[in-house]
Amino acid sequence: MKILGVETSCDETSAAVVADGRRILSNVVGSQVDLHRPYGGVVPELASRRHLELIEAIVAEALQEGSAPFEQIDAVAATYGPGLATSLLIGLNTAKGIAVSLGIPFVGINHLEAHLYSPLLIEPGGDASHSEDLFPMVSLIVSGGHTILAYATAIGHHEILGQTVDDAAGEAFDKVAKLLGLPYPGGPEIDRLARAGHPSSIEFPRSMLDDPGYNFSFSGLKTAVLYWLRKNRTHRVEDVCASFQEAVVDVLVGKLIRAAEEKDVRTVSASGGVSINSRFREQLTAECQRQGLRLLLVPAPLCTDNAAMIAALAFYKLQQGEPDSLGLDIAPSDGLGGKRFPRPVRQPAPARGKL
Ligand code: KG4
Ligand code: ZN
């Protein structure tokens, strides 16, 4: 079964064709990073306009690259939330339009759930064996908008163990990069500079690391970097990057490994933009080897936002239930596995004075 996926929840316009929920036939991602860089963050109005300009061409490219013309597509899926409202609308309505015109099922997908199950995906020419027995697993979704530790026993059966109580880890990377005068997005820049720095040169706090729960907090760390920079006018930016990064990575890896122990699972995975971080991958790989845990790291192009993960999850959703109604609305603030009931259609309010 071939599913066309569409993803426009934030600043990536993406379309993909995935076969049987696992095999990626195409995955086209149009990044808007250059558009938003001058503003130091995503500007929602610009993002939605760019999605509108790009979506048709990106869908066409995904179909062509996947050698899957519209007639061969069995279902179409799009992210319905969480994300930027005006961006979500572009992808969701595109997918609905395609479903109507082709007369095929439409599926709305929760973006966070798609990240969670993205280790199931197999890249062209990739090894399929890793995704046979994924469950039970603990998984970290760590991106610019979210930091969530989840426990999953099967597709669609998961619980949140913990999440950030303030900033997401990627947000902390981006904000600290801004303090250091580095370009947006800050994560890759900090990662690059940190390689030439000393991770133990500055003692930054490991917030909530010793807390018995699984929640995270990164806003105190960002403030600690700000105060440190005010007090220390001369510094090696590489050392600040390495020390800050080490503090984030210690907490992410520490909590993920402890969750694996306490939930008694043998499989650990990570997805989302921050999981590309080289120090995070290095430390998590070493720790998993030490503990005898199997680690599934999503390949870098599938860590950041992409439509392949949307198309993949849609396959399992269709296997487990009915397609969605075309009345499914966007849900910008939905959490992981939130309810996705279509909102009731409201009757127009009577005009004033005519009651
Ligand atoms: O998953 P993603 O593309 O978008 C969201 O859904 O948020 O993640 C983007 C985030 C940004 O905050 C970016 O700075 C961060 O991922 N990021 C990194 C790295 N590459 C991207 N953070 C740390 N190290 C990296 N190498
Ligand atoms: Zn994402």
Coordinates of C-alpha atoms and ligand atoms in Angstrom, one line a residue:
M1 CA 0.0 0.0 0.0
K2 CA 1.4 3.4 -1.0
I3 CA 0.6 6.4 1.1
L4 CA 1.3 10.0 0.2
G5 CA 2.3 12.0 3.3
V6 CA 2.2 15.8 3.7
E7 CA 3.9 17.8 6.5
T8 CA 3.7 21.5 7.0
S9 CA 3.4 22.0 10.8
C10 CA 6.2 24.5 11.2
D11 CA 8.9 25.7 8.7
E12 CA 9.5 22.6 6.5
T13 CA 7.3 21.9 3.5
S14 CA 7.5 18.2 2.9
A15 CA 5.8 15.4 0.9
A16 CA 6.7 11.7 0.8
V17 CA 5.6 8.4 -0.6
V18 CA 6.0 5.4 1.8
A19 CA 5.2 1.8 1.0
D20 CA 3.5 -0.4 3.6
G21 CA 4.3 1.9 6.5
R22 CA 8.1 1.3 6.3
R23 CA 9.8 1.6 3.0
I24 CA 10.5 5.2 1.9
L25 CA 10.1 5.7 -1.8
S26 CA 10.6 9.4 -1.7
N27 CA 10.9 12.1 1.0
V28 CA 11.1 15.7 -0.3
V29 CA 11.8 18.4 2.2
G30 CA 11.8 22.1 1.4
S31 CA 13.4 23.9 4.3
Q32 CA 12.6 27.5 5.1
V33 CA 15.6 28.1 7.3
D34 CA 17.0 30.8 5.1
L35 CA 13.7 32.7 5.0
H36 CA 13.5 32.9 8.8
R37 CA 17.2 33.3 9.7
P38 CA 17.2 37.1 9.6
Y39 CA 14.4 37.1 12.2
G40 CA 16.2 34.7 14.6
G41 CA 13.2 32.3 14.6
V42 CA 10.2 31.1 12.6
V43 CA 7.7 33.9 11.6
P44 CA 4.3 32.2 11.2
E45 CA 2.9 34.5 8.6
L46 CA 6.0 34.0 6.3
A47 CA 6.0 30.2 6.9
S48 CA 2.4 29.7 5.8
R49 CA 2.9 31.8 2.7
R50 CA 6.0 29.8 1.7
H51 CA 4.1 26.5 2.3
L52 CA 1.4 27.7 0.0
E53 CA 4.0 28.6 -2.7
L54 CA 5.9 25.3 -2.4
I55 CA 3.3 22.6 -1.6
E56 CA 2.1 21.8 -5.1
A57 CA 5.6 21.5 -6.6
I58 CA 6.9 19.4 -3.6
V59 CA 4.0 17.0 -3.8
A60 CA 4.6 16.6 -7.6
E61 CA 8.3 16.0 -6.9
A62 CA 7.6 13.4 -4.2
L63 CA 5.3 11.5 -6.6
Q64 CA 7.8 11.6 -9.4
E65 CA 10.8 10.6 -7.2
G66 CA 8.8 7.8 -5.7
S67 CA 7.7 6.6 -9.2
A68 CA 4.2 6.7 -7.9
P69 CA 1.8 8.7 -10.0
F70 CA -1.5 9.8 -8.3
E71 CA -3.3 6.7 -9.7
Q72 CA -1.0 4.4 -7.6
I73 CA -1.6 6.3 -4.3
D74 CA -3.9 4.4 -2.0
A75 CA -4.3 7.0 0.8
V76 CA -3.2 10.5 1.7
A77 CA -2.1 11.7 5.1
A78 CA -1.2 15.0 6.7
T79 CA -0.2 16.5 10.0
Y80 CA -3.2 18.0 11.8
G81 CA -1.3 19.1 14.9
P82 CA 0.5 20.2 16.9
G83 CA 2.2 23.1 15.1
L84 CA 1.5 26.6 13.8
A85 CA -2.2 27.0 12.9
T86 CA -1.7 28.8 9.6
S87 CA 1.0 26.3 8.5
L88 CA -1.0 23.2 9.5
L89 CA -3.9 24.5 7.4
I90 CA -1.9 24.4 4.2
G91 CA -0.8 20.8 4.4
L92 CA -4.1 19.5 5.9
N93 CA -6.2 21.1 3.2
T94 CA -3.9 20.0 0.4
A95 CA -4.2 16.4 1.6
K96 CA -8.0 16.7 1.9
G97 CA -8.2 18.1 -1.7
I98 CA -6.1 15.2 -3.0
A99 CA -8.3 12.7 -1.1
V100 CA -11.5 14.2 -2.6
S101 CA -10.3 14.4 -6.1
L102 CA -8.8 10.9 -6.2
G103 CA -11.6 9.4 -4.0
I104 CA -9.0 7.8 -1.6
P105 CA -8.9 7.7 2.2
F106 CA -7.6 10.6 4.2
V107 CA -5.8 10.3 7.5
G108 CA -4.8 13.1 10.0
I109 CA -1.6 12.4 11.9
N110 CA -0.3 13.8 15.2
H111 CA 3.2 15.1 14.5
L112 CA 4.6 14.0 17.8
E113 CA 3.3 10.5 17.4
A114 CA 4.9 10.4 14.0
H115 CA 8.3 11.4 15.5
L116 CA 7.8 8.7 18.2
Y117 CA 7.4 5.9 15.6
S118 CA 9.9 7.2 13.1
P119 CA 12.5 4.5 14.0
L120 CA 10.2 2.1 12.0
L121 CA 11.1 3.8 8.8
I122 CA 13.6 2.2 6.4
E123 CA 15.6 4.4 4.1
P124 CA 16.1 3.4 0.4
G125 CA 18.6 0.5 0.5
G126 CA 18.4 0.5 4.3
D127 CA 18.4 -2.5 6.7
A128 CA 14.9 -3.7 7.7
S129 CA 15.9 -5.9 10.6
H130 CA 16.0 -3.2 13.3
S131 CA 12.4 -2.4 13.1
E132 CA 11.0 -5.9 13.5
D133 CA 10.8 -5.9 17.3
L134 CA 10.7 -2.3 18.4
F135 CA 8.6 -2.8 21.5
P136 CA 8.5 -2.2 24.4
M137 CA 10.8 0.9 24.1
V138 CA 11.4 4.2 25.8
S139 CA 11.8 7.0 23.4
L140 CA 12.9 10.6 23.6
I141 CA 11.4 13.2 21.2
V142 CA 13.7 16.1 21.4
S143 CA 13.1 19.0 19.0
G144 CA 12.8 22.8 18.8
G145 CA 9.2 22.7 20.2
H146 CA 9.2 19.5 22.4
T147 CA 11.1 17.4 24.8
I148 CA 9.1 14.3 25.7
L149 CA 10.1 11.0 27.2
A150 CA 7.6 8.3 26.2
Y151 CA 7.1 4.6 26.9
A152 CA 5.6 2.6 24.0
T153 CA 4.4 -1.0 23.9
A154 CA 2.9 -1.0 20.4
I155 CA 2.1 1.4 17.7
G156 CA -0.5 3.8 19.1
H157 CA 0.0 2.4 22.6
H158 CA 2.2 4.8 24.5
E159 CA 2.3 7.0 27.6
I160 CA 4.2 10.1 28.4
L161 CA 6.7 9.5 31.2
G162 CA 7.8 13.1 31.3
Q163 CA 8.3 16.3 29.4
T164 CA 9.7 19.8 29.7
V165 CA 8.1 22.1 32.2
D166 CA 9.4 25.2 30.3
D167 CA 11.7 25.5 27.2
A168 CA 12.3 22.6 24.9
A169 CA 15.9 21.4 24.5
G170 CA 16.1 22.7 20.9
E171 CA 14.7 26.1 22.1
A172 CA 17.5 26.3 24.7
F173 CA 20.1 25.6 22.0
D174 CA 18.6 28.3 19.8
K175 CA 18.3 30.9 22.6
V176 CA 21.8 30.3 23.9
A177 CA 23.1 30.5 20.3
K178 CA 21.4 33.9 20.1
L179 CA 23.1 35.0 23.3
L180 CA 26.4 34.1 21.7
G181 CA 25.6 36.0 18.5
L182 CA 25.4 32.7 16.5
P183 CA 23.0 32.4 13.5
Y184 CA 19.6 30.6 13.7
P185 CA 19.0 27.7 14.1
G186 CA 21.5 27.5 16.9
G187 CA 21.7 23.8 17.5
P188 CA 23.9 22.8 14.6
E189 CA 26.2 25.9 15.2
I190 CA 26.7 25.0 18.9
D191 CA 27.3 21.4 18.0
R192 CA 30.0 22.4 15.5
L193 CA 31.8 24.9 17.8
A194 CA 31.6 22.6 20.8
R195 CA 33.9 20.1 19.1
A196 CA 36.8 22.6 19.6
G197 CA 35.8 23.4 23.2
H198 CA 36.2 21.8 26.7
P199 CA 32.9 20.4 28.1
S200 CA 34.0 20.7 31.7
S201 CA 35.4 24.3 31.5
I202 CA 32.2 25.9 32.9
E203 CA 30.0 24.2 35.4
F204 CA 26.4 24.8 34.2
P205 CA 23.4 23.3 36.1
R206 CA 21.9 19.9 35.2
S207 CA 18.3 20.9 36.0
M208 CA 16.1 18.2 37.4
L209 CA 18.7 15.4 36.7
D210 CA 18.4 14.1 40.2
D211 CA 14.6 14.6 40.3
P212 CA 12.9 11.2 40.7
G213 CA 10.4 12.0 37.9
Y214 CA 11.1 12.3 34.2
N215 CA 10.3 15.9 33.6
F216 CA 12.9 18.3 32.1
S217 CA 13.6 22.1 32.6
F218 CA 15.9 24.1 30.3
S219 CA 15.0 27.7 31.0
G220 CA 17.2 27.9 34.1
L221 CA 20.2 26.6 32.1
K222 CA 19.7 29.3 29.5
T223 CA 19.6 32.0 32.3
A224 CA 22.7 30.5 33.8
V225 CA 24.5 31.0 30.5
L226 CA 23.2 34.6 30.3
Y227 CA 24.5 35.5 33.8
W228 CA 27.8 33.7 33.1
L229 CA 28.3 35.7 29.9
R230 CA 27.6 39.0 31.7
K231 CA 30.2 38.2 34.4
N232 CA 32.8 36.8 32.0
R233 CA 33.2 39.3 29.2
T234 CA 36.2 37.5 27.7
H235 CA 35.6 33.8 27.0
R236 CA 36.2 31.2 24.4
V237 CA 32.8 30.7 22.6
E238 CA 33.8 27.1 21.9
D239 CA 34.1 26.4 25.7
V240 CA 30.7 28.0 26.4
C241 CA 29.1 25.9 23.6
A242 CA 30.8 22.7 24.8
S243 CA 29.9 23.2 28.5
F244 CA 26.3 24.2 27.7
Q245 CA 25.8 21.3 25.3
E246 CA 27.3 18.9 27.9
A247 CA 24.7 20.1 30.5
V248 CA 21.8 19.4 28.1
V249 CA 23.2 16.1 27.0
D250 CA 23.9 14.8 30.5
V251 CA 20.2 15.4 31.4
L252 CA 18.7 14.0 28.3
V253 CA 20.9 10.8 28.3
G254 CA 20.6 10.4 32.1
K255 CA 16.8 10.5 32.1
L256 CA 16.5 8.2 29.0
I257 CA 18.8 5.6 30.5
R258 CA 17.1 5.7 33.9
A259 CA 13.7 5.3 32.2
A260 CA 14.9 2.2 30.3
E261 CA 16.1 0.7 33.6
E262 CA 12.9 1.5 35.6
K263 CA 10.5 0.5 32.8
D264 CA 12.7 -2.6 32.3
V265 CA 13.0 -2.3 28.5
R266 CA 15.8 -3.4 26.2
T267 CA 15.2 -0.8 23.4
V268 CA 15.8 2.9 23.5
S269 CA 15.3 5.4 20.7
A270 CA 15.5 9.1 20.0
S271 CA 14.1 11.4 17.3
G272 CA 13.6 15.1 16.6
G273 CA 16.1 17.7 15.5
V274 CA 18.2 17.8 18.7
S275 CA 18.8 14.0 18.5
I276 CA 21.2 14.8 15.5
N277 CA 23.5 16.4 18.0
S278 CA 26.9 14.6 17.8
R279 CA 27.7 14.7 21.5
F280 CA 24.2 13.4 22.4
R281 CA 24.6 10.5 19.9
E282 CA 28.1 9.7 21.2
Q283 CA 27.1 9.8 24.9
L284 CA 23.9 7.9 24.4
T285 CA 25.6 5.2 22.2
A286 CA 28.3 4.7 24.9
E287 CA 25.8 4.5 27.7
C288 CA 23.5 2.0 25.9
Q289 CA 26.6 -0.2 25.2
R290 CA 27.5 -0.1 28.8
Q291 CA 23.9 -1.0 29.9
G292 CA 23.4 -3.6 27.1
L293 CA 20.6 -1.7 25.6
R294 CA 19.6 -1.7 21.9
L295 CA 19.7 1.9 20.6
L296 CA 17.7 3.0 17.6
L297 CA 18.8 6.4 16.4
V298 CA 16.8 7.8 13.5
P299 CA 19.0 8.9 10.6
A300 CA 19.6 12.7 10.5
P301 CA 17.3 13.5 7.6
L302 CA 14.4 11.7 9.4
C303 CA 15.1 13.4 12.7
T304 CA 14.0 16.9 11.6
D305 CA 10.5 17.4 10.3
N306 CA 9.6 15.3 7.3
A307 CA 6.5 13.8 5.6
A308 CA 7.9 10.2 5.5
M309 CA 7.1 9.8 9.2
I310 CA 3.6 11.1 8.5
A311 CA 2.9 8.6 5.7
A312 CA 4.4 5.7 7.7
L313 CA 2.2 6.2 10.7
A314 CA -0.9 6.7 8.5
F315 CA -0.4 3.1 7.2
Y316 CA -0.7 1.7 10.8
K317 CA -3.6 4.0 11.6
L318 CA -5.5 2.7 8.6
Q319 CA -4.8 -0.9 9.7
Q320 CA -6.0 -0.2 13.2
G321 CA -9.1 1.8 12.3
E322 CA -11.1 3.9 9.9
P323 CA -9.8 6.8 7.8
D324 CA -10.6 10.3 9.2
S325 CA -13.5 12.4 8.2
L326 CA -12.8 15.4 6.0
G327 CA -14.2 17.4 8.8
L328 CA -11.0 16.8 10.9
D329 CA -9.7 20.2 11.9
I330 CA -6.2 21.4 12.8
A331 CA -5.3 21.1 16.5
P332 CA -2.3 23.4 17.0
S333 CA -1.9 22.7 20.7
D334 CA -2.5 18.9 20.6
G335 CA -0.2 16.8 22.8
L336 CA 1.3 13.4 22.1
G337 CA -1.6 11.1 21.1
G338 CA -4.2 13.8 21.8
K339 CA -7.8 13.4 20.9
R340 CA -8.5 14.1 17.3
F341 CA -12.2 14.3 17.0
P342 CA -13.6 16.5 14.3
R343 CA -15.0 19.7 15.8
P344 CA -18.8 19.9 15.6
V345 CA -20.0 21.9 12.7
R346 CA -21.5 25.1 14.2
Q347 CA -24.6 26.6 12.8
P348 CA -24.0 30.3 11.9
A349 CA -25.1 32.6 14.7
P350 CA -28.3 34.5 14.0
A351 CA -27.7 38.1 13.1
R352 CA -27.9 40.6 16.0
G353 CA -31.4 41.8 16.7
K354 CA -33.1 39.0 14.8
L355 CA -33.5 36.5 17.7
Ligands
KG4_1 O1 12.6 18.5 14.8 P1 13.0 19.9 14.3 O2 13.4 20.0 12.9 O3 11.8 20.9 14.4 C1 10.8 20.9 15.4 O4 9.8 20.2 15.3 O5 11.1 21.7 16.3 O6 14.1 20.4 15.3 C2 14.7 21.7 15.2 C3 15.5 21.9 16.4 C4 16.1 23.3 16.4 O7 15.9 23.9 17.7 C5 17.6 23.1 16.1 O8 18.4 24.1 16.7 C6 17.8 21.7 16.7 O9 16.6 21.0 16.4 N1 19.0 21.0 16.2 C7 20.1 20.7 16.9 C8 21.0 20.1 16.0 N2 20.4 20.1 14.8 C9 19.2 20.7 14.9 N3 20.3 20.8 18.2 C10 21.5 20.4 18.7 N4 22.5 19.9 17.9 C11 22.2 19.7 16.5 N5 23.2 19.2 15.8
ZN2 ZN 9.0 17.9 14.7

